[in-house]
mmCIF file of C-alpha atoms in Angstrom:
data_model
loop_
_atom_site.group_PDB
_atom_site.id
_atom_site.type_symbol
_atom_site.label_atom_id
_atom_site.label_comp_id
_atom_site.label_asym_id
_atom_site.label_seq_id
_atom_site.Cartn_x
_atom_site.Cartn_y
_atom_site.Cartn_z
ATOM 1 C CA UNK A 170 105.342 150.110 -20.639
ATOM 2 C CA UNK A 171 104.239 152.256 -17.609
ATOM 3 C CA UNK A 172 105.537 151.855 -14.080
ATOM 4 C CA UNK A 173 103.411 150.021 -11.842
ATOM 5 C CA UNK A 174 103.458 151.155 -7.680
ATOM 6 C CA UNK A 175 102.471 148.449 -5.539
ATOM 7 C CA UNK A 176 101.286 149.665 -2.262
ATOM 8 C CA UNK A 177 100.455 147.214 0.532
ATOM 9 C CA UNK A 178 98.363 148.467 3.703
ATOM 10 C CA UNK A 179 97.739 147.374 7.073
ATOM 11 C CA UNK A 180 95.582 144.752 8.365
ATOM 12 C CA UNK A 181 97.930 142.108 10.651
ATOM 13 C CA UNK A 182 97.680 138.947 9.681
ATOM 14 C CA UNK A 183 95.122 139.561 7.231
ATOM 15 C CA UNK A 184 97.931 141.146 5.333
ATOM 16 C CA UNK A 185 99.110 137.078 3.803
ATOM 17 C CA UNK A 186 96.887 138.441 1.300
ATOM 18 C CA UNK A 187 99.294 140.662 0.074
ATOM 19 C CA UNK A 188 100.920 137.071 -0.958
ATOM 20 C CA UNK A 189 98.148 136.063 -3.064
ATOM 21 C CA UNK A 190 97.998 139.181 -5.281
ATOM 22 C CA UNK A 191 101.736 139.016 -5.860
ATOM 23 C CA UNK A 192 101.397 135.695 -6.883
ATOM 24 C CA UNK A 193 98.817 136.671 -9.560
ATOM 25 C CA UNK A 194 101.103 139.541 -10.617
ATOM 26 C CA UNK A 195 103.415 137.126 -11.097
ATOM 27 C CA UNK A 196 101.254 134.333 -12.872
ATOM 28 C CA UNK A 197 99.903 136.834 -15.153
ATOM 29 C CA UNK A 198 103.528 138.357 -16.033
ATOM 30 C CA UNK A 199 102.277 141.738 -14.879
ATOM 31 C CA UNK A 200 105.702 143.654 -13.512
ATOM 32 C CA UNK A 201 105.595 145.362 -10.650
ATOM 33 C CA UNK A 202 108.340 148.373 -10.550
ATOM 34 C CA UNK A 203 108.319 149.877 -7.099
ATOM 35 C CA UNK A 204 106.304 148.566 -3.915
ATOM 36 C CA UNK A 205 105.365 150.411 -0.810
ATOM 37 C CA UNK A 206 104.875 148.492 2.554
ATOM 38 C CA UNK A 207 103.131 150.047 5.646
ATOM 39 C CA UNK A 208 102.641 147.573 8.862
ATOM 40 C CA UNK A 209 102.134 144.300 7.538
ATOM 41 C CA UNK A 210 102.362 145.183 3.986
ATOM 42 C CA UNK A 211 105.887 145.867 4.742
ATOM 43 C CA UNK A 212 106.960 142.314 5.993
ATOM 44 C CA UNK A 213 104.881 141.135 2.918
ATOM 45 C CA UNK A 214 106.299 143.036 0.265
ATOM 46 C CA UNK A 215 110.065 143.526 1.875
ATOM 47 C CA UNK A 216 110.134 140.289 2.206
ATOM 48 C CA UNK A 217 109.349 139.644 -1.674
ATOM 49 C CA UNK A 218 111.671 142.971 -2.837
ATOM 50 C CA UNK A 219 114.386 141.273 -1.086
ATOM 51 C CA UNK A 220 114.346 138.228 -3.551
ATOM 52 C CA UNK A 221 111.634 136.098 -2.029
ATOM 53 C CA UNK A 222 109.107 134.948 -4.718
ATOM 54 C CA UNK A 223 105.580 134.539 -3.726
ATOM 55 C CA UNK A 224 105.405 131.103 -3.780
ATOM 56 C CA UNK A 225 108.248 130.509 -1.153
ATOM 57 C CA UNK A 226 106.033 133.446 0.494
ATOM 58 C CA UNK A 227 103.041 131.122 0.536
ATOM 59 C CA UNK A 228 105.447 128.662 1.894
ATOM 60 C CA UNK A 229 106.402 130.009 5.143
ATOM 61 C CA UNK A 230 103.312 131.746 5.793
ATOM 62 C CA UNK A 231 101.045 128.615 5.977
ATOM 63 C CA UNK A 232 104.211 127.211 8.452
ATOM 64 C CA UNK A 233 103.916 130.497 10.350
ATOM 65 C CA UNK A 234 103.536 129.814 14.458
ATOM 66 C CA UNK A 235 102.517 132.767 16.817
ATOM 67 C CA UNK A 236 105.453 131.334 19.007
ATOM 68 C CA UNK A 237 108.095 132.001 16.083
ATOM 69 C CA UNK A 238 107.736 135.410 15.826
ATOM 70 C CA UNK A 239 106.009 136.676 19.413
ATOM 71 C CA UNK A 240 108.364 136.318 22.640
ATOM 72 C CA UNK A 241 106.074 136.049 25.619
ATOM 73 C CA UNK A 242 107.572 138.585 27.844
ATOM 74 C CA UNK A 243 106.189 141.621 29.068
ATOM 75 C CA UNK A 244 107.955 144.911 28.159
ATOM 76 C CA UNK A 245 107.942 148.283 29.830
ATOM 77 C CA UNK A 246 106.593 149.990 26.614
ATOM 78 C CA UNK A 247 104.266 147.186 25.152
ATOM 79 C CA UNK A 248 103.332 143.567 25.763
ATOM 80 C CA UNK A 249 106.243 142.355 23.779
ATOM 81 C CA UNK A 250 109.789 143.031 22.685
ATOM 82 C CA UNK A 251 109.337 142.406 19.546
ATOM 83 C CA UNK A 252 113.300 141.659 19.493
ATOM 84 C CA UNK A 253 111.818 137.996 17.837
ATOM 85 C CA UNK A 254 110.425 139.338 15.033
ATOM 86 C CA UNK A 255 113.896 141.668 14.325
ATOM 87 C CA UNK A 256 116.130 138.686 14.795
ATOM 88 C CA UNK A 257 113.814 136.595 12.488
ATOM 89 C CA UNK A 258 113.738 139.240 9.267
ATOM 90 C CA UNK A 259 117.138 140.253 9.941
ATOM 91 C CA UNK A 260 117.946 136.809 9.318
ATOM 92 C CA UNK A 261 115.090 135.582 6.538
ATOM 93 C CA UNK A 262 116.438 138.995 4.597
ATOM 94 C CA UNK A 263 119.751 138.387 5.097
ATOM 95 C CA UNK A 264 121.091 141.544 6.394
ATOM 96 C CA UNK A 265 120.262 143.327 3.420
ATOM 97 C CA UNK A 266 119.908 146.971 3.094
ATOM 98 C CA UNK A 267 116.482 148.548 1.575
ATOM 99 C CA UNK A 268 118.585 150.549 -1.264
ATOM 100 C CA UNK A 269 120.158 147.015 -2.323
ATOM 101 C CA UNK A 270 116.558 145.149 -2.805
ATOM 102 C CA UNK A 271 115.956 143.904 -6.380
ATOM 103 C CA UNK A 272 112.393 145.770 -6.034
ATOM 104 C CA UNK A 273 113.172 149.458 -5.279
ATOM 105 C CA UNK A 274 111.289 150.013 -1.907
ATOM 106 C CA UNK A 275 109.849 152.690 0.680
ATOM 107 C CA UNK A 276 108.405 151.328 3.976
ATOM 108 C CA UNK A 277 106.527 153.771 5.960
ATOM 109 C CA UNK A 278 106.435 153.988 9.840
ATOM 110 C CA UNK A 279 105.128 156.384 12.299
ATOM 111 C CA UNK A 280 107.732 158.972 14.787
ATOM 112 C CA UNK A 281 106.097 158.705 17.484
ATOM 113 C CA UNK A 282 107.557 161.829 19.029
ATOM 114 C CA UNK A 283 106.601 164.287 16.159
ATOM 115 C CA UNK A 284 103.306 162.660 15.549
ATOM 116 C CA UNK A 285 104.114 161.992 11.628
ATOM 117 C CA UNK A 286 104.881 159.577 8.722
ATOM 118 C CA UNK A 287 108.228 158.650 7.785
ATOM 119 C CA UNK A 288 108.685 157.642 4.696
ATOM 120 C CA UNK A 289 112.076 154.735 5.041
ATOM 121 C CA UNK A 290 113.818 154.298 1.781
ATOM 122 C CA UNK A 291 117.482 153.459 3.173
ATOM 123 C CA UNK A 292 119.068 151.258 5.757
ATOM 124 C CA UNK A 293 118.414 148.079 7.299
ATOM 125 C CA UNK A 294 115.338 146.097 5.714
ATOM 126 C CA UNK A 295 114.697 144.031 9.048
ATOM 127 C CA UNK A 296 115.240 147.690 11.054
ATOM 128 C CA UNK A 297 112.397 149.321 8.833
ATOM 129 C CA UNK A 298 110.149 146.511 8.382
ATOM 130 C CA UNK A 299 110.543 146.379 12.524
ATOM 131 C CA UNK A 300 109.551 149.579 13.123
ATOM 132 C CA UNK A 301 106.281 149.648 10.532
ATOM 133 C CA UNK A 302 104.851 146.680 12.243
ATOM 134 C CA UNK A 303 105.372 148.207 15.658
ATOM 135 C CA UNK A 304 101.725 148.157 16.417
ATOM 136 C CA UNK A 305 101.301 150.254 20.223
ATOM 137 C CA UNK A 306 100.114 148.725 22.832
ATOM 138 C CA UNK A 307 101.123 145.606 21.863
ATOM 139 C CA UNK A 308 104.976 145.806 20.344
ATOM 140 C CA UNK A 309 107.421 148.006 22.270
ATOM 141 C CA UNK A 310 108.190 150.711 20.055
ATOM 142 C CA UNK A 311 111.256 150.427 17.743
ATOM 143 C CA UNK A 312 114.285 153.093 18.880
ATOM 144 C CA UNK A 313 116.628 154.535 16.979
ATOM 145 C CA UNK A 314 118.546 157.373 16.508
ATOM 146 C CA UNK A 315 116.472 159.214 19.619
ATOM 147 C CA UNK A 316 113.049 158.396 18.070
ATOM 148 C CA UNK A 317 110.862 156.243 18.601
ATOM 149 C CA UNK A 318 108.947 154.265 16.056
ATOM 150 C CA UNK A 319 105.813 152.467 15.860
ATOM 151 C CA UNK A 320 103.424 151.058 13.228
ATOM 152 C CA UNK A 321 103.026 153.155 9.903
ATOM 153 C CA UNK A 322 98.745 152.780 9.833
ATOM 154 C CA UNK A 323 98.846 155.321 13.017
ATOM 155 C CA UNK A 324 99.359 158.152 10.336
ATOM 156 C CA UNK A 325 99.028 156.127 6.714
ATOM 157 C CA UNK A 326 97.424 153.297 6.376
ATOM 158 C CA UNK A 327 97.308 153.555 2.396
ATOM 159 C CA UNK A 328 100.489 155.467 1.782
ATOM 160 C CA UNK A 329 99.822 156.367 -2.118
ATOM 161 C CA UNK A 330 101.818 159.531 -2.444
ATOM 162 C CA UNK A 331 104.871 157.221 -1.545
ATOM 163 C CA UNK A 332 104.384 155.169 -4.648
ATOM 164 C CA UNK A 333 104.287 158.530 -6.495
ATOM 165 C CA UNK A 334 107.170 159.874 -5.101
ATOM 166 C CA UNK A 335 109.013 156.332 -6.163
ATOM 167 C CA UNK A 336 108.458 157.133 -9.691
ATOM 168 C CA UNK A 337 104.991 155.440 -10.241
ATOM 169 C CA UNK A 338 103.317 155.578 -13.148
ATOM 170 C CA UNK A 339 100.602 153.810 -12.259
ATOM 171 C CA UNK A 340 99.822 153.120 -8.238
ATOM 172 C CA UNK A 341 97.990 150.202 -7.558
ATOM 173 C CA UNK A 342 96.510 149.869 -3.730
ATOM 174 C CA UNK A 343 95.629 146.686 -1.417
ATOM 175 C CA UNK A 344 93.278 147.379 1.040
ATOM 176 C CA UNK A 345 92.121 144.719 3.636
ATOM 177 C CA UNK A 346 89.822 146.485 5.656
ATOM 178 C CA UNK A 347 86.801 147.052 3.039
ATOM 179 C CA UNK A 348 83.981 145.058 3.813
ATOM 180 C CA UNK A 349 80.640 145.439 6.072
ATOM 181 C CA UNK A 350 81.524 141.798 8.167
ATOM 182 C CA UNK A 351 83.460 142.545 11.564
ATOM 183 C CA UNK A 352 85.477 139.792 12.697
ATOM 184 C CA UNK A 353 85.327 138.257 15.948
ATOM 185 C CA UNK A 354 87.045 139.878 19.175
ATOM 186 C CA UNK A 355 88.489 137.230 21.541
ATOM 187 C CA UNK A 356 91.882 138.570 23.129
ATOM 188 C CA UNK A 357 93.825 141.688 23.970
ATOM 189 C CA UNK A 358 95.723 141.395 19.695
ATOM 190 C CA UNK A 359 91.780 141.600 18.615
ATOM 191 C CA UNK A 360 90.812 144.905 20.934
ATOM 192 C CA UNK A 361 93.738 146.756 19.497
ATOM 193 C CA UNK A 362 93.689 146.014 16.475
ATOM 194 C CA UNK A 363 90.006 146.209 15.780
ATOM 195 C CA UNK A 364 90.386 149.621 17.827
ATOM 196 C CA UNK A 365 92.832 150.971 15.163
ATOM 197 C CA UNK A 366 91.222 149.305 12.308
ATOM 198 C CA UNK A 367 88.419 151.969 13.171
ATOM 199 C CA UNK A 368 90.737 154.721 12.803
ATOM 200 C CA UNK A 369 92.747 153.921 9.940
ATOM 201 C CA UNK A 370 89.241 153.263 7.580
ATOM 202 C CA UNK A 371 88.536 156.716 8.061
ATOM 203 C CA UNK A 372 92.436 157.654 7.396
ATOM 204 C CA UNK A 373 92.512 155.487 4.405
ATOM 205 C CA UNK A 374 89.364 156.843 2.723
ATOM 206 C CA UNK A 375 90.763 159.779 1.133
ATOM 207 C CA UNK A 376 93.913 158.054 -0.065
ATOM 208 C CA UNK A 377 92.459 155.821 -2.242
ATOM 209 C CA UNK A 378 91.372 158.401 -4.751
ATOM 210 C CA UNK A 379 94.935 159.219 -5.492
ATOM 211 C CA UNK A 380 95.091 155.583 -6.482
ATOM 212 C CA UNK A 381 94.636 154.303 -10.165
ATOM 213 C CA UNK A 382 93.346 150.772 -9.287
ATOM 214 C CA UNK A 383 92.427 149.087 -5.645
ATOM 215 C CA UNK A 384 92.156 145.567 -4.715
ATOM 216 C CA UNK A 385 89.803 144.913 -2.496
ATOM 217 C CA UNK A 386 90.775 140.807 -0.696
ATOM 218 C CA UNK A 387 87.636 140.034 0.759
ATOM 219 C CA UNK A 388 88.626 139.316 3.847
ATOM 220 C CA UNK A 389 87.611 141.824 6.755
ATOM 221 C CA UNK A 390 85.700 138.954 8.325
ATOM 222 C CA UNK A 391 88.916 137.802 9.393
ATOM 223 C CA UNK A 392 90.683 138.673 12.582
ATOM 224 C CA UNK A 393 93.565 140.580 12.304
ATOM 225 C CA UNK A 394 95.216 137.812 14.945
ATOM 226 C CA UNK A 395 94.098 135.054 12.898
ATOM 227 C CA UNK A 396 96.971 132.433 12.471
ATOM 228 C CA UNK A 397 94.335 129.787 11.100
ATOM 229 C CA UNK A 398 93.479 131.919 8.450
ATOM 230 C CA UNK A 399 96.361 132.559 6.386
ATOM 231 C CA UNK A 400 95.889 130.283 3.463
ATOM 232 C CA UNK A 401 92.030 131.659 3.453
ATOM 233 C CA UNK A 402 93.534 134.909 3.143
ATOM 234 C CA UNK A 403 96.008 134.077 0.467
ATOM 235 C CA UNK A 404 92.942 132.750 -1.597
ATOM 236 C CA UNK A 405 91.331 135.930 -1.415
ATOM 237 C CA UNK A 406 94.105 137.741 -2.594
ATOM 238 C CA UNK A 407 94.593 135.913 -5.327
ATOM 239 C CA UNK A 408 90.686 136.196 -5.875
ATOM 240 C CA UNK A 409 90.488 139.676 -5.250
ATOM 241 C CA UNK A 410 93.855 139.994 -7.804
ATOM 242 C CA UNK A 411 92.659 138.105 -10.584
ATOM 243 C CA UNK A 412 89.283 139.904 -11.040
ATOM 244 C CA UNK A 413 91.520 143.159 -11.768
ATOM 245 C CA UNK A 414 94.191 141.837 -13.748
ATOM 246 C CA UNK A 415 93.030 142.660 -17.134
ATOM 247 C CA UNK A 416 92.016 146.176 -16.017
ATOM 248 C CA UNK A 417 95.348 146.756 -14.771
ATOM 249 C CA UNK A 418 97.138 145.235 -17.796
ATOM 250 C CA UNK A 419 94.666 147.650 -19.751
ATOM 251 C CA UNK A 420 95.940 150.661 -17.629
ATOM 252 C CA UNK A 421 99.739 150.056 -18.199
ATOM 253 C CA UNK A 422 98.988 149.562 -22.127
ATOM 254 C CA UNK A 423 99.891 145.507 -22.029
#
């Protein structure tokens, strides 16, 4: 059977969609060989490479509290810390290393220094998963080594070639920005993250046609800050998922 690439894009906390399509996956027995996480995709789908299974995902995403992950405390280089959200995967993953997950794994972030991707397939899950989600203006930047990190959608939003250089056979993407409906802006989260929502559409455009297969959650109505949303966006994954599964089992020769 051919080697399926998951990749998982951006979108904040439209990104529990992510959930819903591994839960089809998994419903419909549909194995997934290597997944690639940028920004929120790579909470999502480290979180699941590191054991979880997506219905404990499901779990503790419709428990998930702004207050559990954000600290509200300004910091010189963003309006949070984000040292909340470290000690919180760090401990949810268990230390674990991204070479040692039972899903082999790249996470991509952004140097912020040089301007370009960086493609994270060893070390510290929490570390990686950290610095993808570092989304500027908002989370300080994530430092290490002399370089400064922030979210992976800056430079690849849709980071295909990474599921190609895992091994993929076939690369499946999940995008959460398609869609003509543009969510509501009501706080300082919204206006950055609408703001690079406009950038990365045009970023992720060309990617896609490396893809085999996208899947298209229908939820760009949604605000990327949206905590009462999350089980609406887990439905449309699982929406989105399930009109593609047979395609995709056709694809892989299942």
């Amino acid at each position: 059977m051919k080697k399926i690439g998951l990749v998982l894009g951006s979108g904040g906390l439209r990104g529990m969609a992510h959930i819903g399509v591994l839960k089809v996956l998994e419903e419909k027995k549909i194995p997934i060989s290597y997944i690639v996480g940028c920004s929120i995709g790579s909470l999502v789908g480290g979180l699941y490479a590191s054991g979880y299974s997506s219905e404990r995902l499901e779990r503790m995403a419709q428990r998930l509290k702004r207050s559990e992950w954000i600290n509200f405390g300004f910091s010189r280089m963003g309006l949070f810390s984000g040292k909340k959200i470290l000690t919180a995967i760090d401990k949810m993953t268990r230390q674990q290393m991204i070479e040692e997950t039972r899903v082999p794994l790249y996470i991509v972030a952004t140097d912020l220094y040089r301007g370009k991707e960086v493609v994270i397939r060893k070390g510290n899950l929490a570390e990686a998963i950290r610095a993808s989600t570092a989304v500027p203006g908002i989370f300080e930047p994530f430092a290490k080594e002399g370089t400064l990190y922030v979210d992976g959608a800056l430079v690849d939003p849709m980071p295909i070639n990474a599921a190609r250089m895992l091994g993929a056979d076939i690369v499946v993407g999940v995008d959460l920005m398609r869609g003509s409906n543009v969510p509501v802006v009501e706080n300082a989260f919204d206006v950055v993250l609408q703001s690079l929502e406009v950038v990365q559409r045009q970023l992720g455009r060309e990617k896609y046609k490396n893809a085999d297969m996208m899947i298209y959650p229908a939820v760009s109505h949604v605000s990327q800050s949206d905590f009462d949303k999350i089980s609406e966006c887990i439905l449309a994954g699982e929406r989105a998922m399930r009109d593609g599964a047979d395609e995709l089992k056709r694809l892989i020769g299942s």
